[in-house]
GROMACS .gro file of C-alpha atoms in nm:
model
  395
    1MET     CA    1   2.102   0.546  -0.448
    2LYS     CA    2   2.333   0.421  -0.748
    3ARG     CA    3   2.642   0.389  -0.568
    4TYR     CA    4   2.480   0.185  -0.296
    5LEU     CA    5   2.298  -0.047  -0.527
    6LEU     CA    6   2.595  -0.084  -0.791
    7LEU     CA    7   2.814  -0.189  -0.489
    8GLY     CA    8   2.605  -0.442  -0.438
    9LEU     CA    9   2.522  -0.819  -0.573
   10LEU     CA   10   2.834  -0.920  -0.448
   11THR     CA   11   2.690  -1.308  -0.443
   12LEU     CA   12   2.612  -1.320  -0.774
   13GLY     CA   13   2.950  -1.306  -0.972
   14VAL     CA   14   2.734  -1.106  -1.235
   15LEU     CA   15   2.855  -0.773  -1.328
   16GLY     CA   16   2.568  -0.664  -1.531
   17LEU     CA   17   2.310  -0.554  -1.347
   18ILE     CA   18   2.082  -0.439  -1.690
   19LEU     CA   19   2.126  -0.087  -1.542
   20GLY     CA   20   2.103   0.033  -1.855
   21GLY     CA   21   1.821  -0.140  -1.934
   22TYR     CA   22   1.462   0.011  -1.944
   23TYR     CA   23   1.330   0.276  -1.771
   24LEU     CA   24   0.976   0.246  -1.725
   25ARG     CA   25   0.871   0.563  -1.673
   26HIS     CA   26   0.804   0.705  -1.985
   27ARG     CA   27   0.661   1.055  -2.054
   28GLY     CA   28   0.632   1.046  -2.369
   29GLY     CA   29   0.302   1.268  -2.523
   30ASN     CA   30   0.120   0.942  -2.635
   31GLY     CA   31   0.060   0.873  -2.253
   32GLY     CA   32  -0.013   1.229  -2.114
   33GLY     CA   33  -0.318   1.452  -2.019
   34GLN     CA   34  -0.454   1.517  -1.739
   35VAL     CA   35  -0.752   1.327  -1.531
   36VAL     CA   36  -0.935   1.622  -1.353
   37LEU     CA   37  -1.228   1.613  -1.022
   38PRO     CA   38  -1.516   1.741  -1.082
   39ASN     CA   39  -1.587   2.162  -1.079
   40GLY     CA   40  -1.675   2.205  -0.706
   41SER     CA   41  -1.454   1.918  -0.506
   42SER     CA   42  -1.282   2.179  -0.311
   43THR     CA   43  -1.538   2.243  -0.009
   44GLY     CA   44  -1.282   2.258   0.250
   45GLY     CA   45  -1.118   2.500   0.463
   46GLY     CA   46  -0.755   2.447   0.572
   47GLY     CA   47  -0.641   2.133   0.734
   48ARG     CA   48  -0.648   2.046   1.102
   49THR     CA   49  -0.331   2.069   1.291
   50ASP     CA   50  -0.488   1.896   1.604
   51GLU     CA   51  -0.506   1.486   1.660
   52ILE     CA   52  -0.852   1.451   1.840
   53ASN     CA   53  -1.012   1.214   2.055
   54LYS     CA   54  -0.718   0.934   1.981
   55GLY     CA   55  -0.812   0.599   2.229
   56GLY     CA   56  -1.052   0.814   2.389
   57GLY     CA   57  -1.526   0.783   2.242
   58SER     CA   58  -1.638   0.668   1.952
   59LEU     CA   59  -1.538   0.938   1.639
   60GLU     CA   60  -1.851   1.117   1.520
   61ILE     CA   61  -1.806   1.061   1.121
   62LEU     CA   62  -2.009   1.301   0.905
   63ALA     CA   63  -1.982   1.089   0.565
   64GLN     CA   64  -2.236   0.859   0.499
   65ASN     CA   65  -2.308   0.493   0.517
   66SER     CA   66  -2.015   0.487   0.756
   67LYS     CA   67  -1.942   0.268   1.050
   68LEU     CA   68  -1.710   0.177   1.302
   69VAL     CA   69  -1.562  -0.185   1.272
   70ILE     CA   70  -1.418  -0.163   1.640
   71ALA     CA   71  -1.339   0.034   1.953
   72ASN     CA   72  -0.969  -0.118   1.977
   73LEU     CA   73  -0.723   0.132   1.866
   74VAL     CA   74  -0.623  -0.012   1.472
   75ARG     CA   75  -0.220  -0.052   1.340
   76ASN     CA   76  -0.298  -0.310   1.063
   77TYR     CA   77  -0.548  -0.486   0.960
   78PHE     CA   78  -0.704  -0.790   0.749
   79VAL     CA   79  -1.023  -0.857   0.554
   80ASP     CA   80  -1.140  -1.138   0.411
   81GLU     CA   81  -1.357  -1.269   0.114
   82SER     CA   82  -1.656  -1.242   0.418
   83GLY     CA   83  -1.539  -0.928   0.567
   84ASN     CA   84  -1.423  -1.084   0.861
   85VAL     CA   85  -1.121  -0.855   0.982
   86ILE     CA   86  -0.843  -0.922   1.226
   87LEU     CA   87  -0.639  -0.655   1.308
   88ILE     CA   88  -0.316  -0.578   1.510
   89GLN     CA   89  -0.320  -0.332   1.791
   90PRO     CA   90  -0.048  -0.070   1.881
   91ASP     CA   91   0.059  -0.237   2.181
   92GLY     CA   92   0.091  -0.560   1.940
   93GLN     CA   93  -0.234  -0.721   2.108
   94ILE     CA   94  -0.477  -0.891   1.811
   95VAL     CA   95  -0.751  -0.900   1.737
   96GLY     CA   96  -1.054  -1.149   1.549
   97VAL     CA   97  -1.412  -0.979   1.460
   98ALA     CA   98  -1.676  -1.146   1.268
   99GLY     CA   99  -1.974  -0.966   1.279
  100LYS     CA  100  -2.078  -0.856   1.606
  101GLU     CA  101  -1.832  -1.122   1.791
  102THR     CA  102  -1.488  -1.014   1.856
  103MET     CA  103  -1.139  -1.241   1.971
  104VAL     CA  104  -0.823  -1.217   2.090
  105LEU     CA  105  -0.591  -1.398   1.923
  106SER     CA  106  -0.271  -1.281   2.116
  107SER     CA  107  -0.239  -1.088   2.404
  108ALA     CA  108   0.063  -1.066   2.417
  109ASP     CA  109   0.161  -0.659   2.501
  110LEU     CA  110   0.546  -0.595   2.264
  111GLY     CA  111   0.548  -0.232   2.421
  112ASN     CA  112   0.700  -0.034   2.076
  113LEU     CA  113   0.510  -0.153   1.763
  114ILE     CA  114   0.752  -0.047   1.465
  115GLU     CA  115   0.546  -0.283   1.146
  116ALA     CA  116   0.316  -0.500   1.155
  117ALA     CA  117   0.281  -0.706   0.813
  118PHE     CA  118  -0.032  -0.928   0.740
  119SER     CA  119   0.055  -1.217   0.420
  120ALA     CA  120  -0.140  -1.236   0.187
  121ASP     CA  121  -0.460  -1.504   0.270
  122GLY     CA  122  -0.401  -1.326   0.620
  123LYS     CA  123  -0.283  -1.689   0.785
  124MET     CA  124   0.062  -1.528   0.929
  125ILE     CA  125   0.234  -1.132   1.048
  126LEU     CA  126   0.552  -1.023   1.025
  127VAL     CA  127   0.627  -0.809   1.297
  128LYS     CA  128   0.907  -0.498   1.443
  129PHE     CA  129   0.890  -0.439   1.795
  130GLY     CA  130   1.133  -0.268   2.045
  131ASP     CA  131   1.404  -0.074   1.986
  132SER     CA  132   1.386   0.136   1.639
  133ARG     CA  133   1.763   0.087   1.626
  134TYR     CA  134   1.769  -0.321   1.756
  135PRO     CA  135   1.449  -0.402   1.617
  136GLN     CA  136   1.301  -0.739   1.725
  137THR     CA  137   1.091  -0.882   1.497
  138SER     CA  138   0.843  -1.231   1.522
  139ILE     CA  139   0.589  -1.397   1.314
  140PHE     CA  140   0.242  -1.488   1.451
  141ASP     CA  141   0.085  -1.799   1.291
  142ILE     CA  142  -0.308  -1.745   1.329
  143GLY     CA  143  -0.454  -2.083   1.302
  144ASN     CA  144  -0.259  -2.180   1.592
  145LYS     CA  145  -0.209  -1.895   1.769
  146THR     CA  146   0.116  -1.920   1.804
  147TRP     CA  147   0.451  -1.677   1.793
  148LYS     CA  148   0.770  -1.710   1.512
  149PRO     CA  149   1.051  -1.556   1.700
  150VAL     CA  150   1.307  -1.487   1.367
  151ASP     CA  151   1.658  -1.480   1.425
  152LEU     CA  152   1.735  -1.305   1.103
  153LYS     CA  153   1.806  -0.907   1.112
  154ILE     CA  154   1.535  -0.793   0.965
  155GLN     CA  155   1.562  -0.492   0.824
  156SER     CA  156   1.248  -0.452   0.544
  157ALA     CA  157   0.991  -0.775   0.519
  158ALA     CA  158   0.719  -0.788   0.210
  159TRP     CA  159   0.472  -1.110   0.122
  160ALA     CA  160   0.451  -1.236  -0.209
  161PRO     CA  161   0.165  -1.166  -0.397
  162ARG     CA  162   0.017  -1.513  -0.309
  163GLY     CA  163   0.098  -1.767  -0.082
  164ARG     CA  164   0.314  -1.730   0.238
  165GLU     CA  165   0.635  -1.696   0.119
  166LEU     CA  166   0.861  -1.388   0.298
  167GLY     CA  167   1.093  -1.164   0.121
  168TYR     CA  168   1.337  -1.012   0.324
  169LEU     CA  169   1.613  -0.783   0.333
  170ALA     CA  170   1.844  -0.834   0.688
  171ARG     CA  171   2.164  -0.687   0.802
  172GLY     CA  172   2.479  -0.926   0.688
  173ASN     CA  173   2.845  -0.862   0.839
  174LYS     CA  174   2.941  -0.649   0.557
  175ALA     CA  175   2.628  -0.567   0.327
  176ALA     CA  176   2.252  -0.647   0.348
  177VAL     CA  177   2.117  -1.019   0.291
  178LEU     CA  178   1.782  -1.005   0.018
  179GLY     CA  179   1.690  -1.354   0.086
  180THR     CA  180   1.335  -1.520   0.037
  181TRP     CA  181   1.154  -1.775   0.327
  182ASP     CA  182   0.855  -2.006   0.267
  183LEU     CA  183   0.661  -1.986   0.561
  184SER     CA  184   0.395  -2.253   0.422
  185GLN     CA  185   0.617  -2.528   0.581
  186SER     CA  186   0.681  -2.568   0.933
  187LYS     CA  187   1.080  -2.632   0.885
  188THR     CA  188   1.176  -2.457   0.574
  189LYS     CA  189   1.474  -2.212   0.653
  190PRO     CA  190   1.554  -1.842   0.484
  191LYS     CA  191   1.719  -1.882   0.189
  192GLU     CA  192   1.966  -1.652   0.095
  193VAL     CA  193   1.940  -1.468  -0.283
  194THR     CA  194   2.222  -1.234  -0.315
  195THR     CA  195   2.392  -0.948  -0.127
  196LEU     CA  196   2.356  -0.540  -0.092
  197HIS     CA  197   2.526  -0.227  -0.001
  198ILE     CA  198   2.255  -0.046   0.010
  199ARG     CA  199   2.046   0.085   0.282
  200ASP     CA  200   1.689   0.261   0.468
  201MET     CA  201   1.532   0.045   0.202
  202ASP     CA  202   1.139  -0.134   0.198
  203LEU     CA  203   0.995  -0.414   0.023
  204TRP     CA  204   0.714  -0.435  -0.183
  205TRP     CA  205   0.665  -0.757  -0.362
  206VAL     CA  206   0.437  -0.717  -0.640
  207ARG     CA  207   0.518  -1.001  -0.862
  208PRO     CA  208   0.616  -1.334  -0.816
  209GLU     CA  209   0.919  -1.266  -1.027
  210GLU     CA  210   1.020  -0.894  -0.918
  211ILE     CA  211   1.033  -0.785  -0.555
  212LEU     CA  212   1.088  -0.418  -0.545
  213LEU     CA  213   1.352  -0.217  -0.342
  214VAL     CA  214   1.194   0.115  -0.221
  215GLN     CA  215   1.398   0.374  -0.098
  216ARG     CA  216   1.192   0.553   0.137
  217GLY     CA  217   1.104   0.868   0.072
  218SER     CA  218   1.105   1.289   0.170
  219HIS     CA  219   1.106   1.649   0.060
  220GLU     CA  220   1.482   1.627   0.159
  221VAL     CA  221   1.645   1.351   0.048
  222GLU     CA  222   1.579   1.191  -0.363
  223SER     CA  223   1.463   0.872  -0.335
  224SER     CA  224   1.459   0.577  -0.607
  225VAL     CA  225   1.295   0.217  -0.650
  226TRP     CA  226   1.441  -0.053  -0.806
  227GLY     CA  227   1.349  -0.393  -0.890
  228PHE     CA  228   1.514  -0.722  -0.824
  229ASN     CA  229   1.441  -1.043  -1.055
  230TRP     CA  230   1.461  -1.340  -0.845
  231THR     CA  231   1.563  -1.612  -1.100
  232LYS     CA  232   1.729  -1.369  -1.336
  233LYS     CA  233   1.920  -1.205  -1.057
  234THR     CA  234   1.954  -0.846  -1.174
  235LEU     CA  235   1.830  -0.549  -1.058
  236ARG     CA  236   1.629  -0.234  -1.324
  237PRO     CA  237   1.525   0.107  -1.271
  238VAL     CA  238   1.188   0.132  -1.217
  239PHE     CA  239   1.181   0.502  -1.065
  240GLU     CA  240   1.507   0.732  -1.007
  241ASP     CA  241   1.584   1.038  -0.787
  242GLN     CA  242   1.260   1.210  -0.710
  243LEU     CA  243   1.233   1.438  -0.429
  244GLY     CA  244   0.900   1.364  -0.175
  245LEU     CA  245   0.941   1.034  -0.361
  246GLU     CA  246   0.546   0.799  -0.263
  247THR     CA  247   0.413   0.497  -0.405
  248LEU     CA  248   0.139   0.251  -0.472
  249TRP     CA  249   0.109  -0.037  -0.652
  250SER     CA  250  -0.179  -0.261  -0.842
  251GLU     CA  251  -0.176  -0.598  -0.740
  252ASP     CA  252  -0.007  -0.733  -1.107
  253GLY     CA  253   0.265  -0.424  -1.061
  254SER     CA  254   0.169  -0.328  -1.410
  255LEU     CA  255   0.033   0.009  -1.274
  256ALA     CA  256   0.184   0.255  -1.009
  257LEU     CA  257   0.054   0.546  -0.876
  258GLU     CA  258   0.344   0.803  -0.723
  259MET     CA  259   0.361   1.145  -0.616
  260ALA     CA  260   0.680   1.331  -0.625
  261GLY     CA  261   0.797   1.703  -0.586
  262GLY     CA  262   0.418   1.705  -0.534
  263GLN     CA  263   0.195   1.586  -0.870
  264LEU     CA  264   0.022   1.261  -0.836
  265ASN     CA  265   0.085   1.093  -1.107
  266LEU     CA  266  -0.059   0.715  -1.279
  267GLU     CA  267   0.250   0.519  -1.459
  268ASP     CA  268   0.123   0.226  -1.693
  269LEU     CA  269   0.476   0.017  -1.676
  270LYS     CA  270   0.343  -0.218  -1.867
  271ASN     CA  271   0.246   0.060  -2.215
  272GLY     CA  272   0.487   0.283  -2.090
  273SER     CA  273   0.287   0.613  -1.980
  274SER     CA  274   0.199   0.868  -1.783
  275LYS     CA  275  -0.119   1.068  -1.653
  276ARG     CA  276  -0.055   1.353  -1.444
  277LEU     CA  277  -0.390   1.360  -1.186
  278ALA     CA  278  -0.518   1.711  -1.126
  279PHE     CA  279  -0.575   1.679  -0.750
  280LEU     CA  280  -0.374   1.592  -0.519
  281THR     CA  281  -0.315   1.311  -0.211
  282LEU     CA  282  -0.066   1.093  -0.074
  283PRO     CA  283  -0.081   0.716  -0.232
  284SER     CA  284  -0.100   0.573   0.111
  285LYS     CA  285  -0.486   0.723   0.073
  286CYS     CA  286  -0.577   0.513  -0.236
  287ALA     CA  287  -0.640   0.184  -0.308
  288PHE     CA  288  -0.604   0.016  -0.719
  289ASP     CA  289  -0.930  -0.249  -0.746
  290THR     CA  290  -1.147  -0.349  -0.975
  291GLU     CA  291  -1.527  -0.374  -1.033
  292ILE     CA  292  -1.757  -0.614  -1.246
  293ILE     CA  293  -1.927  -0.384  -1.525
  294LYS     CA  294  -2.192  -0.532  -1.785
  295THR     CA  295  -2.079  -0.453  -2.178
  296ALA     CA  296  -2.310  -0.496  -2.469
  297THR     CA  297  -2.201  -0.725  -2.735
  298SER     CA  298  -2.285  -0.707  -3.135
  299THR     CA  299  -2.318  -1.080  -3.109
  300ALA     CA  300  -2.656  -1.234  -3.043
  301SER     CA  301  -2.832  -1.543  -3.167
  302ALA     CA  302  -3.012  -1.556  -3.432
  303SER     CA  303  -3.319  -1.617  -3.253
  304SER     CA  304  -3.258  -1.296  -3.128
  305LYS     CA  305  -3.218  -0.923  -3.186
  306LYS     CA  306  -3.078  -0.844  -2.867
  307ALA     CA  307  -2.759  -0.787  -2.813
  308LYS     CA  308  -2.541  -0.988  -2.522
  309THR     CA  309  -2.402  -0.850  -2.227
  310VAL     CA  310  -2.111  -1.024  -2.092
  311PRO     CA  311  -1.910  -0.903  -1.784
  312ALA     CA  312  -1.636  -0.714  -1.811
  313VAL     CA  313  -1.360  -0.619  -1.595
  314GLU     CA  314  -1.280  -0.259  -1.547
  315LYS     CA  315  -0.979  -0.134  -1.335
  316ILE     CA  316  -1.056   0.103  -1.085
  317LEU     CA  317  -0.889   0.349  -0.816
  318LEU     CA  318  -1.014   0.486  -0.460
  319CYS     CA  319  -0.821   0.750  -0.327
  320ALA     CA  320  -0.933   0.963   0.033
  321VAL     CA  321  -0.889   1.297  -0.105
  322PRO     CA  322  -0.860   1.668   0.114
  323ALA     CA  323  -1.167   1.848   0.057
  324ASP     CA  324  -0.945   2.144   0.083
  325ALA     CA  325  -0.758   2.065  -0.285
  326ASN     CA  326  -0.475   2.379  -0.108
  327GLN     CA  327  -0.468   2.186   0.183
  328LEU     CA  328  -0.166   1.981   0.083
  329ASN     CA  329   0.024   2.206  -0.049
  330GLY     CA  330   0.115   2.436   0.244
  331HIS     CA  331   0.308   2.110   0.361
  332THR     CA  332   0.598   1.945   0.281
  333LEU     CA  333   0.502   1.610   0.188
  334PRO     CA  334   0.541   1.316   0.272
  335ASP     CA  335   0.724   1.453   0.543
  336ASP     CA  336   0.478   1.622   0.755
  337TYR     CA  337   0.188   1.415   0.673
  338TYR     CA  338   0.383   1.142   0.866
  339LYS     CA  339   0.525   1.349   1.145
  340LYS     CA  340   0.132   1.425   1.153
  341THR     CA  341   0.194   1.773   1.176
  342PHE     CA  342  -0.159   1.831   1.000
  343PHE     CA  343  -0.497   1.625   0.945
  344THR     CA  344  -0.697   1.653   0.672
  345GLU     CA  345  -1.077   1.625   0.631
  346ASP     CA  346  -1.120   1.420   0.290
  347SER     CA  347  -1.367   1.320   0.038
  348PHE     CA  348  -1.363   0.917  -0.085
  349TYR     CA  349  -1.322   0.968  -0.518
  350LYS     CA  350  -1.357   0.604  -0.795
  351ILE     CA  351  -1.150   0.713  -1.055
  352ARG     CA  352  -1.250   0.489  -1.365
  353LEU     CA  353  -0.832   0.405  -1.497
  354ALA     CA  354  -0.941   0.363  -1.876
  355ASP     CA  355  -1.118   0.671  -1.964
  356GLY     CA  356  -1.035   0.891  -1.594
  357ALA     CA  357  -1.401   0.966  -1.556
  358ILE     CA  358  -1.394   1.057  -1.128
  359SER     CA  359  -1.709   0.986  -0.957
  360LYS     CA  360  -1.729   1.102  -0.548
  361ILE     CA  361  -1.872   0.830  -0.394
  362PHE     CA  362  -1.901   0.963  -0.026
  363GLU     CA  363  -1.837   1.338   0.100
  364GLY     CA  364  -1.607   1.341   0.372
  365GLY     CA  365  -1.572   1.457   0.703
  366THR     CA  366  -1.350   1.410   1.050
  367ILE     CA  367  -1.237   1.133   0.861
  368ASP     CA  368  -0.851   1.118   0.775
  369ALA     CA  369  -0.806   0.756   0.541
  370THR     CA  370  -0.538   0.586   0.523
  371ASN     CA  371  -0.501   0.250   0.437
  372LEU     CA  372  -0.788   0.164   0.230
  373LYS     CA  373  -0.847  -0.186   0.146
  374ARG     CA  374  -1.192  -0.272  -0.039
  375VAL     CA  375  -1.407  -0.599  -0.019
  376GLY     CA  376  -1.748  -0.668  -0.170
  377GLN     CA  377  -1.952  -0.334  -0.135
  378LYS     CA  378  -1.756  -0.173   0.197
  379LEU     CA  379  -1.429   0.037   0.171
  380PHE     CA  380  -1.207   0.019   0.508
  381PHE     CA  381  -1.027   0.234   0.623
  382ILE     CA  382  -0.797   0.348   0.963
  383ASN     CA  383  -0.915   0.680   1.073
  384ARG     CA  384  -0.566   0.873   1.208
  385TYR     CA  385  -0.796   1.114   1.420
  386ASP     CA  386  -0.860   0.827   1.625
  387SER     CA  387  -0.676   0.482   1.481
  388LYS     CA  388  -0.964   0.328   1.487
  389LEU     CA  389  -1.151   0.125   1.197
  390TYR     CA  390  -1.417   0.225   0.989
  391ALA     CA  391  -1.620   0.097   0.690
  392LEU     CA  392  -1.824   0.219   0.477
  393THR     CA  393  -2.113   0.067   0.278
  394LEU     CA  394  -2.072   0.144  -0.099
  395GLU     CA  395  -2.391   0.153  -0.315
   0.00000   0.00000   0.00000
């Protein structure tokens, strides 16, 4: 991986890439310890290997307070603060859901949908489709219900954490082009930032000043994650040379859930500490979130003997965890999971990141949950058993 990256940045004229800079995966004793699931969390049998009911009828969900959002198949989705849903189907058609009302926003049948990503505000969708060797890329404007073809040979792309700016990696004449494109204005054009001699990379834009270049994980090949600073035009290593690497990032990029070598770790990149989680699930089956809690404070008015309560924000992790604790250990991860050689039966847990306390949210059932998103008191997810969107009501 280093060979590819050290050959890059041809247009920068800068030889110092800060490759010897700080390495955030510090595993010192101060950040150690384990987070353990409550006793009795291993309740299921072996994982299913049959993909049941895909695309047909209604799948019986055994979890409490669950609801099928829409009967359509779903590849990706966005939920706004009011609970309105926009989804894109595997054939590329785009549908809006508001309460019990549905509306087709785009009926264009794109055939083989490869990838779909929503902008941070949910107003635009980047779509890759067609032949996976020579894919086409277009951007759908939800407000105008119009498609905008992209002339760039996009390899991977990621939306900025705010606004409608796109970071992209495109195929160039001699090297890959890393650039940005501000789509908040109709007449703006893509802006090349640098060139890199890399391939098979995904992008994850976690902070305004930095985009992550993520080598696709496999149990057979070591993978790495690098951070590129847009302003300084420098690269730094984040995770290096890990087998079976898969990551999930918090909204501000300070926390990462990292699976590698059959272990799941919570990385506090801000403080340089690491905690190994004593349960195993894939990062794609989790979501970082926050909760507002009331805490007592010693500050009280002179006329009152009661301590005041003030709201505080607490960071949490929501995860769908296979009911059988040994289920994932019997497979090559993450490869087998994404090849759909097996399916899990999940229960849902909340992990409080301040102290590692874990509580079960829902007992599972015929649920193999991915792409979790919490909005208000609902936890949305796509069930791999039928590729449909569900929502759990949180109590």
